[in-house]
Amino acid sequence: MNRDSTSRRRFLMMSALLGTGLFGAAACGSATTAERTAPATGREAAPEPSPRHAPGRAVPDRAAAATIDEVTYKVDTDDPVVFLTIDDGLTRHPDMADLLQEHGLQATLFLTDQYVRQDAGFFRELRDRTGSVIENHTLDHPDLSTLPFEEQRRQVGQTSDHYQREFGRRPTLLRPPYGEFNDDTLRAAGESGVTHVVHWTAVIDQGDIEYAAGDRLEPGDIVLMHFREAFRADVERFVEEAERAGLRPALLEDYLT
């Protein structure tokens, strides 16, 4: 199936799921320049971006999964809370922790292992200073839905193994790169100790926000942003939109058990 056909199929699935048209934005945002503050060796280009209006996926059949039977798009809660999640780890600046602290934000950090291996200390300090939590975003950011089961299990399992050794906690959440997954992804995640595969309902990129539905955040929404040069603009937009909706930023792990 070509990419245009695939995009059309995803559009129809998400329309049925959320009763809306286009869903959010790219699971990995827009490509940016390579990290300027990382060491000169081992710099990486940004992961290949998804289409600007990449939809979510319908949940695969439970039969092939291990312990996970659904993907979390938003949290089912009446509490006036919204959740910030930050993906990959490509761009790293010392003031990122300062900015999260300034706004009193805890975030779920879905980190790609190739970036953790470049500077694990950066993420450890960010976690410790802000009370954020490090979760799984695979070894090197592939489209998991294109890989056989054993490779998916390697991508998820080896990342969790490394994070358990490096950070003293095994991830319980997985965000599949680009939001792409299939039955094997759920099975590989479950066999690796993951309890929830997490998608999103809104995305912030370059200070702009797009919603899966409606024009403002709602209780239980999961917001996606990235470690990019526009980090400050994205964090400030998140705070602004949370306040506009009368919602309190909360930590996703406190609601997903």
Coordinates of C-alpha atoms in Angstrom, one line a residue, residues 21-144:
G21 CA -11.6 15.0 10.5
L22 CA -8.0 15.6 10.7
F23 CA -6.2 14.5 13.9
G24 CA -3.7 16.7 15.6
A25 CA -0.3 16.8 14.0
A26 CA 2.8 14.8 13.4
A27 CA 3.8 12.2 16.0
C28 CA 7.3 13.5 15.7
G29 CA 6.7 17.1 14.8
S30 CA 8.6 19.0 12.1
A31 CA 12.2 18.2 11.3
T32 CA 14.7 20.8 12.7
T33 CA 18.4 21.5 12.5
A34 CA 20.6 19.0 14.3
E35 CA 21.1 19.6 18.0
R36 CA 23.6 22.5 18.4
T37 CA 24.4 21.9 22.1
A38 CA 25.1 18.2 21.9
P39 CA 28.7 17.0 21.7
A40 CA 30.2 17.3 18.2
T41 CA 30.4 13.5 17.9
G42 CA 27.3 11.4 17.6
R43 CA 24.9 14.2 16.6
E44 CA 21.7 12.9 14.9
A45 CA 19.3 14.4 12.5
A46 CA 15.7 14.8 13.6
P47 CA 13.6 11.7 13.1
E48 CA 11.7 11.7 9.8
P49 CA 8.6 13.8 10.4
S50 CA 5.1 12.3 10.0
P51 CA 2.6 14.2 7.8
R52 CA 1.5 17.4 9.4
H53 CA -2.0 16.1 10.0
A54 CA -1.2 12.5 10.9
P55 CA -4.3 10.8 12.4
G56 CA -4.4 8.3 15.2
R57 CA -4.9 4.6 14.7
A58 CA -7.9 2.4 15.4
V59 CA -7.0 -0.1 18.1
P60 CA -5.8 -3.5 16.7
D61 CA -7.5 -6.8 17.5
R62 CA -6.7 -8.0 21.0
A63 CA -6.0 -11.5 19.9
A64 CA -2.3 -11.0 19.1
A65 CA -1.5 -8.7 22.1
A66 CA 0.0 -9.9 25.3
T67 CA -1.4 -7.9 28.2
I68 CA -2.4 -4.6 26.5
D69 CA -5.8 -4.5 25.0
E70 CA -6.2 -0.9 24.1
V71 CA -4.2 2.3 23.3
T72 CA -4.7 5.3 25.5
Y73 CA -5.7 8.4 23.6
K74 CA -6.8 10.4 26.6
V75 CA -7.4 9.6 30.3
D76 CA -10.9 8.9 31.5
T77 CA -11.3 11.3 34.4
D78 CA -13.6 14.0 35.7
D79 CA -10.6 15.8 37.4
P80 CA -9.8 19.1 35.7
V81 CA -6.3 17.9 34.6
V82 CA -4.3 17.8 31.4
F83 CA -1.1 15.9 30.7
L84 CA 2.2 17.1 29.1
T85 CA 4.3 14.6 27.3
I86 CA 7.6 15.4 25.6
D87 CA 9.1 13.1 23.0
D88 CA 12.5 11.9 21.6
G89 CA 15.4 13.9 23.2
L90 CA 17.0 15.3 20.0
T91 CA 17.5 18.9 21.3
R92 CA 19.0 19.4 24.7
H93 CA 19.5 22.8 26.3
P94 CA 20.4 23.5 30.0
D95 CA 17.5 25.9 30.4
M96 CA 14.8 23.3 29.6
A97 CA 14.7 22.1 33.2
D98 CA 14.6 25.8 34.4
L99 CA 11.6 26.4 32.1
L100 CA 9.6 23.4 33.4
Q101 CA 10.5 24.4 37.0
E102 CA 9.4 28.0 36.4
H103 CA 5.9 26.8 35.5
G104 CA 5.8 24.0 38.0
L105 CA 5.4 21.4 35.3
Q106 CA 6.0 17.6 35.6
A107 CA 6.1 15.9 32.2
T108 CA 6.2 12.3 30.9
L109 CA 9.4 12.1 28.9
F110 CA 9.1 9.5 26.1
L111 CA 12.8 9.2 25.2
T112 CA 14.5 7.6 22.3
D113 CA 17.4 5.5 23.5
Q114 CA 19.9 6.8 20.9
Y115 CA 19.5 10.3 22.4
V116 CA 19.7 9.0 26.0
R117 CA 23.0 7.3 25.2
Q118 CA 24.4 10.6 24.0
D119 CA 23.7 12.4 27.3
A120 CA 21.9 10.3 30.0
G121 CA 23.0 12.9 32.6
F122 CA 20.9 15.6 30.9
F123 CA 17.7 13.6 31.2
R124 CA 18.6 12.4 34.7
E125 CA 19.0 16.0 35.9
L126 CA 15.8 17.0 34.1
R127 CA 13.9 14.2 35.8
D128 CA 15.3 14.9 39.2
R129 CA 14.8 18.7 39.1
T130 CA 11.2 18.6 37.8
G131 CA 9.8 15.4 39.1
S132 CA 9.2 14.2 35.6
V133 CA 9.1 10.5 34.6
I134 CA 11.2 8.8 31.8
E135 CA 9.3 6.4 29.6
N136 CA 9.9 4.3 26.4
H137 CA 10.1 5.7 22.8
T138 CA 12.1 2.8 21.3
L139 CA 15.8 2.3 20.5
D140 CA 16.1 4.4 17.4
H141 CA 12.6 5.7 16.4
P142 CA 11.4 3.3 13.7
D143 CA 7.9 2.9 12.4
L144 CA 7.1 -0.2 14.5

